[in-house]
Every structure is written in structure tokens, then in C-alpha cells.
Tab-separated table of C-alpha atoms in Angstrom:
chain	number	residue	atom	x	y	z
Z	1	UNK	CA	172.186	149.222	147.175
Z	2	UNK	CA	169.036	147.235	146.442
Z	3	UNK	CA	166.013	149.130	145.179
Z	4	UNK	CA	163.111	149.272	147.648
Z	5	UNK	CA	160.332	146.757	146.980
Z	6	UNK	CA	157.431	147.931	144.868
Z	7	UNK	CA	153.793	146.948	144.586
Z	8	UNK	CA	152.653	144.609	141.803
Z	9	UNK	CA	150.676	145.894	138.792
Z	10	UNK	CA	147.674	143.551	138.865
Z	11	UNK	CA	144.651	145.822	138.329
Z	12	UNK	CA	142.850	146.477	135.060
Z	13	UNK	CA	140.304	149.141	134.111
Z	14	UNK	CA	137.277	147.298	135.526
Z	15	UNK	CA	139.122	146.675	138.808
Z	16	UNK	CA	140.065	150.345	139.190
Z	17	UNK	CA	136.528	151.527	138.373
Z	18	UNK	CA	135.050	149.071	140.902
Z	19	UNK	CA	137.364	150.267	143.680
Z	20	UNK	CA	136.509	153.913	142.945
Z	21	UNK	CA	132.782	153.246	142.775
Z	22	UNK	CA	132.916	151.166	145.936
Z	23	UNK	CA	134.364	154.152	147.763
Z	24	UNK	CA	131.945	156.703	146.288
Z	25	UNK	CA	128.645	154.845	146.405
Z	26	UNK	CA	129.075	153.710	149.991
Z	27	UNK	CA	130.385	157.005	151.279
Z	28	UNK	CA	127.715	159.212	149.819
Z	29	UNK	CA	124.302	157.800	149.074
Z	30	UNK	CA	123.510	156.471	152.538
Z	31	UNK	CA	125.084	159.219	154.636
Z	32	UNK	CA	125.356	162.619	152.928
Z	33	UNK	CA	121.881	163.454	151.631
Z	34	UNK	CA	120.175	164.057	154.982
Z	35	UNK	CA	122.634	166.675	156.327
Z	36	UNK	CA	122.826	168.256	152.865
Z	37	UNK	CA	119.030	168.570	152.794
Z	38	UNK	CA	119.121	170.242	156.215
Z	39	UNK	CA	121.429	172.894	154.757
Z	40	UNK	CA	119.864	173.412	151.313
Z	41	UNK	CA	116.230	172.316	151.681
Z	42	UNK	CA	114.524	172.010	148.293
Z	43	UNK	CA	117.719	173.275	146.631
Z	44	UNK	CA	119.408	169.958	147.412
Z	45	UNK	CA	119.954	169.126	143.733
Z	46	UNK	CA	121.544	172.536	143.152
Z	47	UNK	CA	123.979	171.733	145.946
Z	48	UNK	CA	124.690	168.413	144.265
Z	49	UNK	CA	125.364	170.198	140.963
Z	50	UNK	CA	127.888	172.561	142.595
Z	51	UNK	CA	129.606	169.628	144.298
Z	52	UNK	CA	129.721	167.776	140.974
Z	53	UNK	CA	131.376	170.718	139.164
Z	54	UNK	CA	134.090	171.020	141.823
Z	55	UNK	CA	134.520	167.235	141.896
Z	56	UNK	CA	134.853	167.108	138.096
Z	57	UNK	CA	137.603	169.729	138.172
Z	58	UNK	CA	139.379	167.730	140.863
Z	59	UNK	CA	138.916	164.489	138.950
Z	60	UNK	CA	140.541	165.955	135.829
Z	61	UNK	CA	143.442	167.258	137.923
Z	62	UNK	CA	143.922	163.826	139.496
Z	63	UNK	CA	143.703	162.114	136.101
Z	64	UNK	CA	146.289	164.437	134.557
Z	65	UNK	CA	148.688	163.941	137.469
Z	66	UNK	CA	148.178	160.173	137.625
Z	67	UNK	CA	149.076	159.833	133.949
Z	68	UNK	CA	152.550	161.206	134.701
Z	69	UNK	CA	153.266	160.050	138.270
Z	70	UNK	CA	152.515	156.330	138.164
Z	71	UNK	CA	153.405	155.517	141.788
Z	72	UNK	CA	151.473	154.886	144.984
Z	73	UNK	CA	150.374	157.791	147.159
Z	74	UNK	CA	147.995	159.889	145.086
Z	75	UNK	CA	148.162	163.633	145.713
Z	76	UNK	CA	150.803	163.146	148.413
Z	77	UNK	CA	153.188	161.937	145.698
Z	78	UNK	CA	151.937	164.465	143.127
Z	79	UNK	CA	152.288	167.390	145.514
Z	80	UNK	CA	155.860	166.417	146.400
Z	81	UNK	CA	156.835	166.070	142.752
Z	82	UNK	CA	155.206	169.250	141.431
Z	83	UNK	CA	155.103	171.670	144.398
Z	84	UNK	CA	157.541	170.444	147.034
Z	85	UNK	CA	157.708	168.258	150.120
Z	86	UNK	CA	155.627	170.504	152.403
Z	87	UNK	CA	152.701	170.633	149.965
Z	88	UNK	CA	152.827	166.871	149.540
Z	89	UNK	CA	152.891	166.329	153.283
Z	90	UNK	CA	149.892	168.622	153.813
Z	91	UNK	CA	147.899	166.659	151.217
Z	92	UNK	CA	148.904	163.263	152.577
Z	93	UNK	CA	148.273	164.234	156.212
Z	94	UNK	CA	144.808	165.634	155.397
Z	95	UNK	CA	143.965	162.478	153.474
Z	96	UNK	CA	145.127	160.007	156.124
Z	97	UNK	CA	143.522	161.765	159.107
Z	98	UNK	CA	140.271	162.605	157.313
Z	99	UNK	CA	139.888	159.130	155.879
Z	100	UNK	CA	140.638	157.408	159.172
Z	101	UNK	CA	137.596	159.256	160.498
Z	102	UNK	CA	135.659	158.134	157.417
Z	103	UNK	CA	136.650	154.514	158.043
Z	104	UNK	CA	135.228	154.648	161.542
Z	105	UNK	CA	132.082	156.360	160.255
Z	106	UNK	CA	131.562	153.730	157.548
Z	107	UNK	CA	132.114	150.890	160.027
Z	108	UNK	CA	129.494	152.353	162.361
Z	109	UNK	CA	127.119	152.953	159.429
Z	110	UNK	CA	127.441	149.284	158.477
Z	111	UNK	CA	126.747	148.233	162.051
Z	112	UNK	CA	123.733	150.536	162.301
Z	113	UNK	CA	122.107	148.639	159.419
Z	114	UNK	CA	123.420	145.105	160.089
Z	115	UNK	CA	123.862	144.657	163.847
Z	116	UNK	CA	121.276	143.766	166.501
Z	117	UNK	CA	120.567	146.525	168.979
Z	118	UNK	CA	123.378	146.870	171.480
Z	119	UNK	CA	125.886	145.018	169.285
Z	120	UNK	CA	126.825	147.897	166.988
Z	121	UNK	CA	130.388	148.433	168.207
Z	122	UNK	CA	131.446	144.738	168.263
Z	123	UNK	CA	130.003	144.234	164.766
Z	124	UNK	CA	131.734	147.398	163.473
Z	125	UNK	CA	135.059	146.214	164.922
Z	126	UNK	CA	134.591	142.773	163.360
Z	127	UNK	CA	133.869	144.403	159.973
Z	128	UNK	CA	137.073	146.449	160.130
Z	129	UNK	CA	139.130	143.377	161.069
Z	130	UNK	CA	137.582	141.286	158.281
Z	131	UNK	CA	138.182	143.887	155.573
Z	132	UNK	CA	141.760	144.485	156.690
Z	133	UNK	CA	142.165	140.733	156.250
Z	134	UNK	CA	140.737	140.893	152.714
Z	135	UNK	CA	143.131	143.706	151.795
Z	136	UNK	CA	146.092	141.780	153.211
Z	137	UNK	CA	145.389	138.890	150.812
Z	138	UNK	CA	146.310	141.059	147.828
Z	139	UNK	CA	144.908	143.830	145.702
Z	140	UNK	CA	143.119	141.435	143.332
Z	141	UNK	CA	141.052	140.155	146.287
Z	142	UNK	CA	140.253	143.757	147.166
Z	143	UNK	CA	139.096	144.415	143.592
Z	144	UNK	CA	136.946	141.256	143.484
Z	145	UNK	CA	135.258	142.121	146.773
Z	146	UNK	CA	134.695	145.680	145.530
Z	147	UNK	CA	132.989	144.415	142.355
Z	148	UNK	CA	130.593	142.222	144.341
Z	149	UNK	CA	129.762	144.976	146.817
Z	150	UNK	CA	129.250	147.595	144.075
Z	151	UNK	CA	126.877	145.251	142.215
Z	152	UNK	CA	124.781	144.710	145.369
Z	153	UNK	CA	124.765	148.433	146.147
Z	154	UNK	CA	123.692	149.506	142.652
Z	155	UNK	CA	120.915	146.893	142.540
Z	156	UNK	CA	119.638	148.110	145.893
Z	157	UNK	CA	119.695	151.734	144.784
Z	158	UNK	CA	117.808	150.816	141.616
Z	159	UNK	CA	115.048	149.323	143.779
Z	160	UNK	CA	114.956	152.417	146.010
Z	161	UNK	CA	114.830	154.845	143.074
Z	162	UNK	CA	112.149	152.802	141.317
Z	163	UNK	CA	110.065	152.841	144.505
Z	164	UNK	CA	110.541	156.577	144.894
Z	165	UNK	CA	109.329	157.383	141.399
Z	166	UNK	CA	106.194	155.268	141.817
Z	167	UNK	CA	105.177	157.212	144.928
Z	168	UNK	CA	102.345	159.742	144.794
Z	169	UNK	CA	103.464	163.215	143.807
Z	170	UNK	CA	102.585	164.657	147.202
Z	171	UNK	CA	106.149	165.841	147.687
Z	172	UNK	CA	106.698	166.830	144.082
Z	173	UNK	CA	106.511	170.503	144.999
Z	174	UNK	CA	109.605	170.083	147.129
Z	175	UNK	CA	111.793	170.899	144.124
Z	176	UNK	CA	111.126	174.611	144.569
Z	177	UNK	CA	111.119	176.960	147.519
Z	178	UNK	CA	113.303	179.245	149.560
Z	179	UNK	CA	116.776	178.371	150.739
Z	180	UNK	CA	116.468	177.771	154.511
Z	181	UNK	CA	119.936	179.215	155.187
Z	182	UNK	CA	120.487	181.309	152.072
Z	183	UNK	CA	123.439	180.944	149.727
Z	184	UNK	CA	125.649	179.909	152.637
Z	185	UNK	CA	123.428	176.886	153.240
Z	186	UNK	CA	123.551	175.985	149.539
Z	187	UNK	CA	127.358	176.041	149.571
Z	188	UNK	CA	127.432	174.081	152.826
Z	189	UNK	CA	125.194	171.484	151.199
Z	190	UNK	CA	127.625	171.264	148.268
Z	191	UNK	CA	130.532	170.817	150.668
Z	192	UNK	CA	128.777	167.971	152.447
Z	193	UNK	CA	127.782	166.297	149.175
Z	194	UNK	CA	131.353	166.619	147.917
Z	195	UNK	CA	132.095	163.894	150.477
Z	196	UNK	CA	130.150	161.562	148.186
Z	197	UNK	CA	132.470	162.124	145.202
Z	198	UNK	CA	135.788	161.704	146.977
Z	199	UNK	CA	136.146	157.999	146.159
Z	200	UNK	CA	138.035	158.488	142.914
Z	201	UNK	CA	141.041	159.443	145.056
Z	202	UNK	CA	141.298	155.763	145.893
Z	203	UNK	CA	142.029	155.013	142.233
Z	204	UNK	CA	144.864	157.530	142.120
Z	205	UNK	CA	146.450	156.265	145.342
Z	206	UNK	CA	146.843	152.827	143.710
Z	207	UNK	CA	148.927	154.079	140.782
Z	208	UNK	CA	151.663	151.524	141.484
Z	209	UNK	CA	149.260	148.573	141.154
Z	210	UNK	CA	147.410	149.427	137.922
Z	211	UNK	CA	148.449	148.047	134.558
Z	212	UNK	CA	149.217	150.753	131.961
Z	213	UNK	CA	148.517	153.445	134.593
Z	214	UNK	CA	148.979	156.477	132.328
Z	215	UNK	CA	146.000	155.271	130.295
Z	216	UNK	CA	143.983	153.221	132.799
Z	217	UNK	CA	143.809	155.625	135.760
Z	218	UNK	CA	142.470	158.689	133.865
Z	219	UNK	CA	139.820	156.513	132.198
Z	220	UNK	CA	138.856	154.819	135.482
Z	221	UNK	CA	138.521	158.152	137.289
Z	222	UNK	CA	136.274	159.579	134.561
Z	223	UNK	CA	134.047	156.481	134.323
Z	224	UNK	CA	133.630	156.138	138.097
Z	225	UNK	CA	132.822	159.838	138.459
Z	226	UNK	CA	130.170	159.811	135.708
Z	227	UNK	CA	128.465	156.657	137.019
Z	228	UNK	CA	128.381	158.064	140.539
Z	229	UNK	CA	126.961	161.387	139.318
Z	230	UNK	CA	124.087	159.659	137.511
Z	231	UNK	CA	123.342	157.531	140.583
Z	232	UNK	CA	123.406	160.520	142.950
Z	233	UNK	CA	121.163	162.614	140.722
Z	234	UNK	CA	118.611	159.794	140.506
Z	235	UNK	CA	118.677	159.157	144.258
Z	236	UNK	CA	118.450	162.848	145.177
Z	237	UNK	CA	115.508	163.366	142.831
Z	238	UNK	CA	113.697	160.287	144.169
Z	239	UNK	CA	114.202	161.392	147.788
Z	240	UNK	CA	112.839	164.877	147.165
Z	241	UNK	CA	109.897	163.486	145.229
Z	242	UNK	CA	108.994	160.908	147.877
Z	243	UNK	CA	109.908	162.520	151.207
Z	244	UNK	CA	110.286	166.176	150.312
Z	245	UNK	CA	113.133	168.329	151.592
Z	246	UNK	CA	111.958	168.308	155.209
Z	247	UNK	CA	111.411	164.557	155.250
Z	248	UNK	CA	114.833	163.901	153.742
Z	249	UNK	CA	116.513	166.265	156.215
Z	250	UNK	CA	114.808	164.701	159.216
Z	251	UNK	CA	115.469	161.053	158.351
Z	252	UNK	CA	118.263	158.898	159.740
Z	253	UNK	CA	117.729	156.408	156.888
Z	254	UNK	CA	116.133	158.401	154.031
Z	255	UNK	CA	116.303	155.662	151.394
Z	256	UNK	CA	114.639	153.142	153.684
Z	257	UNK	CA	111.987	155.695	154.623
Z	258	UNK	CA	111.429	156.518	150.956
Z	259	UNK	CA	110.579	152.937	149.960
Z	260	UNK	CA	108.184	152.665	152.918
Z	261	UNK	CA	106.521	155.975	151.959
Z	262	UNK	CA	106.122	154.676	148.416
Z	263	UNK	CA	104.271	151.599	149.670
Z	264	UNK	CA	107.182	149.260	149.011
Z	265	UNK	CA	107.580	148.215	152.643
Z	266	UNK	CA	108.797	144.792	151.554
Z	267	UNK	CA	111.844	146.508	150.010
Z	268	UNK	CA	112.975	148.143	153.241
Z	269	UNK	CA	115.058	145.107	154.300
Z	270	UNK	CA	116.576	145.061	150.797
Z	271	UNK	CA	117.638	148.688	151.214
Z	272	UNK	CA	119.132	147.910	154.597
Z	273	UNK	CA	121.180	145.083	153.096
Z	274	UNK	CA	122.314	147.384	150.295
Z	275	UNK	CA	123.244	150.134	152.734
Z	276	UNK	CA	125.300	147.669	154.750
Z	277	UNK	CA	127.008	146.405	151.586
Z	278	UNK	CA	127.742	149.932	150.364
Z	279	UNK	CA	129.247	150.866	153.711
Z	280	UNK	CA	131.491	147.800	153.523
Z	281	UNK	CA	132.523	148.773	149.994
Z	282	UNK	CA	133.504	152.247	151.127
Z	283	UNK	CA	135.384	150.845	154.126
Z	284	UNK	CA	137.243	148.330	151.954
Z	285	UNK	CA	138.395	151.000	149.496
Z	286	UNK	CA	139.257	153.462	152.271
Z	287	UNK	CA	141.531	150.965	154.027
Z	288	UNK	CA	143.287	150.247	150.716
Z	289	UNK	CA	143.693	153.952	149.900
Z	290	UNK	CA	144.980	154.977	153.332
Z	291	UNK	CA	147.403	152.050	153.307
Z	292	UNK	CA	148.922	153.169	149.984
Z	293	UNK	CA	149.178	156.815	151.028
Z	294	UNK	CA	150.748	155.774	154.347
Z	295	UNK	CA	153.221	153.616	152.409
Z	296	UNK	CA	154.234	156.573	150.243
Z	297	UNK	CA	154.590	158.868	153.267
Z	298	UNK	CA	156.651	156.273	155.160
Z	299	UNK	CA	159.009	155.941	152.200
Z	300	UNK	CA	159.745	159.660	152.508
Z	301	UNK	CA	159.985	159.518	156.344
Z	302	UNK	CA	156.808	161.599	156.773
Z	303	UNK	CA	155.402	158.627	158.690
Z	304	UNK	CA	157.413	155.960	160.538
Z	305	UNK	CA	159.552	154.035	158.024
Z	306	UNK	CA	158.328	150.817	159.662
Z	307	UNK	CA	155.149	151.289	157.600
Z	308	UNK	CA	156.977	151.169	154.251
Z	309	UNK	CA	157.270	147.361	154.194
Z	310	UNK	CA	155.630	145.400	151.356
Z	311	UNK	CA	154.608	141.786	151.893
Z	312	UNK	CA	156.872	139.517	149.802
Z	313	UNK	CA	154.035	137.218	148.698
Z	314	UNK	CA	150.878	139.310	148.542
Z	315	UNK	CA	152.608	142.554	147.447
Z	316	UNK	CA	150.577	144.809	149.730
Z	317	UNK	CA	151.707	147.395	152.323
Z	318	UNK	CA	150.770	144.993	155.119
Z	319	UNK	CA	152.172	146.948	158.039
Z	320	UNK	CA	150.481	150.160	156.928
Z	321	UNK	CA	147.143	148.392	156.482
Z	322	UNK	CA	147.421	146.656	159.852
Z	323	UNK	CA	148.188	150.024	161.461
Z	324	UNK	CA	145.123	151.530	159.770
Z	325	UNK	CA	143.001	148.681	161.121
Z	326	UNK	CA	144.309	149.103	164.669
Z	327	UNK	CA	143.660	152.864	164.669
Z	328	UNK	CA	140.156	152.530	163.202
Z	329	UNK	CA	139.210	149.765	165.658
Z	330	UNK	CA	140.391	151.942	168.551
Z	331	UNK	CA	138.336	154.890	167.311
Z	332	UNK	CA	135.232	152.733	166.771
Z	333	UNK	CA	135.612	151.262	170.259
Z	334	UNK	CA	135.777	154.600	172.050
Z	335	UNK	CA	134.018	157.183	169.866
Z	336	UNK	CA	130.985	157.652	167.645
Z	337	UNK	CA	132.010	159.198	164.331
Z	338	UNK	CA	128.859	158.812	162.292
Z	339	UNK	CA	128.741	162.617	162.195
Z	340	UNK	CA	132.284	162.918	160.794
Z	341	UNK	CA	131.238	163.860	157.255
Z	342	UNK	CA	132.133	167.530	157.697
Z	343	UNK	CA	135.552	166.770	159.204
Z	344	UNK	CA	136.353	164.336	156.405
Z	345	UNK	CA	135.102	166.751	153.737
Z	346	UNK	CA	137.361	169.529	155.051
Z	347	UNK	CA	140.440	167.321	154.849
Z	348	UNK	CA	139.570	165.962	151.410
Z	349	UNK	CA	138.875	169.431	150.005
Z	350	UNK	CA	142.327	170.597	151.134
Z	351	UNK	CA	143.778	167.405	149.622
Z	352	UNK	CA	142.250	168.269	146.256
Z	353	UNK	CA	143.319	171.909	146.557
Z	354	UNK	CA	146.888	170.596	146.429
Z	355	UNK	CA	145.961	168.338	143.478
Z	356	UNK	CA	144.645	171.307	141.492
Z	357	UNK	CA	147.697	173.432	142.286
Z	358	UNK	CA	150.021	170.577	141.308
Z	359	UNK	CA	148.170	169.947	138.034
Z	360	UNK	CA	148.248	173.688	137.261
Z	361	UNK	CA	152.054	173.577	137.467
Z	362	UNK	CA	152.362	170.858	134.832
Z	363	UNK	CA	153.627	171.914	131.428
Z	364	UNK	CA	152.084	171.688	127.968
Z	365	UNK	CA	153.820	168.406	127.143
Z	366	UNK	CA	151.704	166.456	129.648
Z	367	UNK	CA	148.601	168.633	129.734
Z	368	UNK	CA	145.294	166.849	129.118
Z	369	UNK	CA	142.876	169.509	130.379
Z	370	UNK	CA	142.881	173.341	130.256
Z	371	UNK	CA	144.342	175.209	133.223
Z	372	UNK	CA	141.086	177.050	133.913
Z	373	UNK	CA	139.633	173.767	135.190
Z	374	UNK	CA	142.339	173.649	137.859
Z	375	UNK	CA	141.730	177.308	138.759
Z	376	UNK	CA	138.012	176.619	139.141
Z	377	UNK	CA	138.708	173.440	141.095
Z	378	UNK	CA	141.104	175.146	143.525
Z	379	UNK	CA	138.710	178.057	144.110
Z	380	UNK	CA	135.827	175.629	144.623
Z	381	UNK	CA	137.803	173.582	147.147
Z	382	UNK	CA	138.628	176.659	149.246
Z	383	UNK	CA	135.071	177.994	149.067
Z	384	UNK	CA	133.396	174.705	150.011
Z	385	UNK	CA	135.938	173.913	152.734
Z	386	UNK	CA	135.263	177.136	154.608
Z	387	UNK	CA	131.476	176.989	154.273
Z	388	UNK	CA	131.329	173.638	156.103
Z	389	UNK	CA	130.021	173.649	159.702
Z	390	UNK	CA	132.448	175.702	161.797
Z	391	UNK	CA	133.193	172.764	164.102
Z	392	UNK	CA	134.483	170.791	161.106
Z	393	UNK	CA	136.629	173.701	159.925
Z	394	UNK	CA	138.166	174.290	163.364
Z	395	UNK	CA	138.853	170.588	163.952
Z	396	UNK	CA	140.306	170.113	160.478
Z	397	UNK	CA	142.538	173.177	160.695
Z	398	UNK	CA	143.767	172.110	164.144
Z	399	UNK	CA	144.685	168.616	162.973
Z	400	UNK	CA	146.478	170.028	159.914
Z	401	UNK	CA	148.395	172.409	162.173
Z	402	UNK	CA	149.442	169.576	164.490
Z	403	UNK	CA	150.797	167.606	161.547
Z	404	UNK	CA	152.751	170.550	160.131
Z	405	UNK	CA	154.251	171.370	163.536
Z	406	UNK	CA	155.240	167.738	164.108
Z	407	UNK	CA	156.985	167.624	160.722
Z	408	UNK	CA	158.819	170.885	161.428
Z	409	UNK	CA	160.067	169.508	164.766
Z	410	UNK	CA	161.255	166.287	163.107
Z	411	UNK	CA	163.148	168.160	160.384
Z	412	UNK	CA	164.735	170.469	162.960
Z	413	UNK	CA	165.969	167.473	164.981
Z	414	UNK	CA	167.340	165.809	161.861
Z	415	UNK	CA	169.268	168.958	160.926
Z	416	UNK	CA	170.598	169.259	164.477
Z	417	UNK	CA	171.820	165.644	164.425
Z	418	UNK	CA	173.452	166.188	161.035
Z	419	UNK	CA	175.228	169.311	162.317
Z	420	UNK	CA	176.557	167.381	165.318
């Protein structure tokens, strides 16, 4: 019997870091700070610190697992290998469903900055179609596009932060004050900001396409996480300084408003271009990550096996990526998911709960980090997941339940057919 086709190892360290940063910078900076400020007020940076601690624990768990399991699929594959098929399925299902919502949200965010009024949905659909096309041309094209988009995004953020720190200190007192919703609001803020760190999962899902993965993936995850943390801390500080907690919470485009408040009105179009580019970067990496996880799940019959095909020339999971594009375009056409951060965060936190549990199970021979980091990471994932807005928790739990029930029905039918 011929071995199933595999993906090609074409990515180096810089490529992997760019893909991870493209996912993180776009997902977080332009979308998560306003709702997080609503929850935490002047304690926004404390919420960011809590999110960063949990994200660091999760990053170390992912790095440790990726060094051993050098295949596509991320925590879906790790969970299956270390904990069992049901745990892996739960992680993969949470990732795919949550990130499909994120794809639609990022497409609509791009359109909100780049499209003329009334043309948001057609432009968002065109963006999804174009980026699916880029991914279908091969993973090296994806990495090149990610590098360009990350460079534009970071340059834009540098302009916005510089503008913020030249503003008068009228809002400087916004770094202190009471929590508007108490400790619960602080934790909710951390859960929302965790959404901004989730991009390093994209690096782990591409374990079958990275050269020397046991060395490259852990390094790429660590570098991307640290760069993103520095960027987020600078942006959060600049927003509080310029707009204050109330101004940040009440803004639909806080970075654009911050440069205007600082007297850098000329830079507002630059920020809009950067926001559009960052959203495209996140969308590009999300499509790639969901495609690889879908490929891994299809190989194990947890998704239709039709999706397990790999293109003979470009060495990408072309059917899985086309399916992702079709689903996201349908969602963009008929729904508005710009408020899907909580839903996505719930799914991703459960995904990383499985990662921490799987890493905890690994023995001393492959251990890179102490087990207490995985204990802290797992506890943090549960705590932040269930302090998200209740609508996000209910929706996320319902979708997880539907997936588990569907898998149970499929397995029951397979056993019945085998018995016959």
C-alpha cells in the first residue's frame, strides 16, 4: 500500500515567525483593545499581563509538543498522540469552528478599513477569495505574503505609537482607577486580549512544512510571542495615554482616533492602510492554519476524507483550503461577525487547554519546560474561558457539544456496520 502524500518542508525560521506574527498582529491590535478596555477600564494593561502569562504557558506547551510531533495539525495531532482520539477531536473541532469565525471577522475588518461605504461585503468576499488563491500557490508564497504584510503592519503601528507618546498627557491619569466591573471584568479583559496571542498556533499547525521542525518551531513560537508582547504593550500604553480608558473603550478604531487626538491627522490614512494590511495578514495565516488542521482531521476521518488530498505540484491541502474559503465567504455574505472575538477566544482557550494537558503527559526524555507551566496554563485557560461574555461561553459550548455528538454518532454507525 502506498503511503499517503505528505506536505513539503519548505519553511525556515523567518518564514515561520512571519506567519505567526501575521496571525497575531492582525488579530489583536486592531480589534481586541476596545472591548478589553470596556471590561477592565484603566486596568487594561493588567489584563494584558494576565493574558500574556497564560499565553506564554500555552506557547511553551505548544513548543514542547511540536518538537516531538512534527506533523500537520497542531494540538489536534498532539492531543490524539498524548491523550487519545476524543481529546484530539475536541481540540481540532474548537480550532476549526472558532477560527472560521475569526476568518470572517478579519475579512470584515479589512473591508471596514479598505472598502467604500456600501461595498464592505463584496470587498471582504474578494479578499477571502484572493488569499485562498495565494495559499493554493504553495506555502512559500504564503510565507512571502506574510512577511510583506507583517512589515507594513509593524511600520504602521510604530507610527501610531510614536503619535500616541507625543500627545499631551491629558489622559495620563488613565493608568490608575477603579475596575469598572471588578476582578471579573479584569479576567474578562484578559480573555478577550488572549485572542491577540493565539497566532502562534498557526506555526504549530504547519509542523509538516517546516525544515528541522524540532528546532525551528519552538524557536519560532518563542520569537513571535515575544515580539507580539512588546508590540501589544506599546500599543496599549499609547492608547491609554492618548485616549484614556473611556476613549479607548468607546472607539471603533482606537488607533486611528489616537493619531488624530495626538495631532497627527495626516497619519490616520496610514493607520487605516496598516489596519487593512494586518487584517489581511491574520486572514492569510488563519486560512493556512485551518487548512492544515482540517487536513489532519480528514486523515483520521474526523472530517470528510475528501479534504485529505494534497496538490501534487504545490504540495498544499488544496481541497481543505478551498472548503475553508467557501465556508468563510458564505458566512461573510450572510452574517456580520466583527463581534466574534469572544466566541473565537472560547474555542481557542479550550484548544490550548488540551495542549497543556498533552504537554503535561510527556515524559522527562522530551521535556523542555517544567510541568508547573502546563498546570498554570491549563488553569488559566479554564478561568479565562468561563469569564468571557456569557453569550460566547454558551455558543462555544453548544458548538463543541454538536461536534462531540456528531462524532459519537459516526463511530456508532461504523461499529454497527462492522458488526454486520
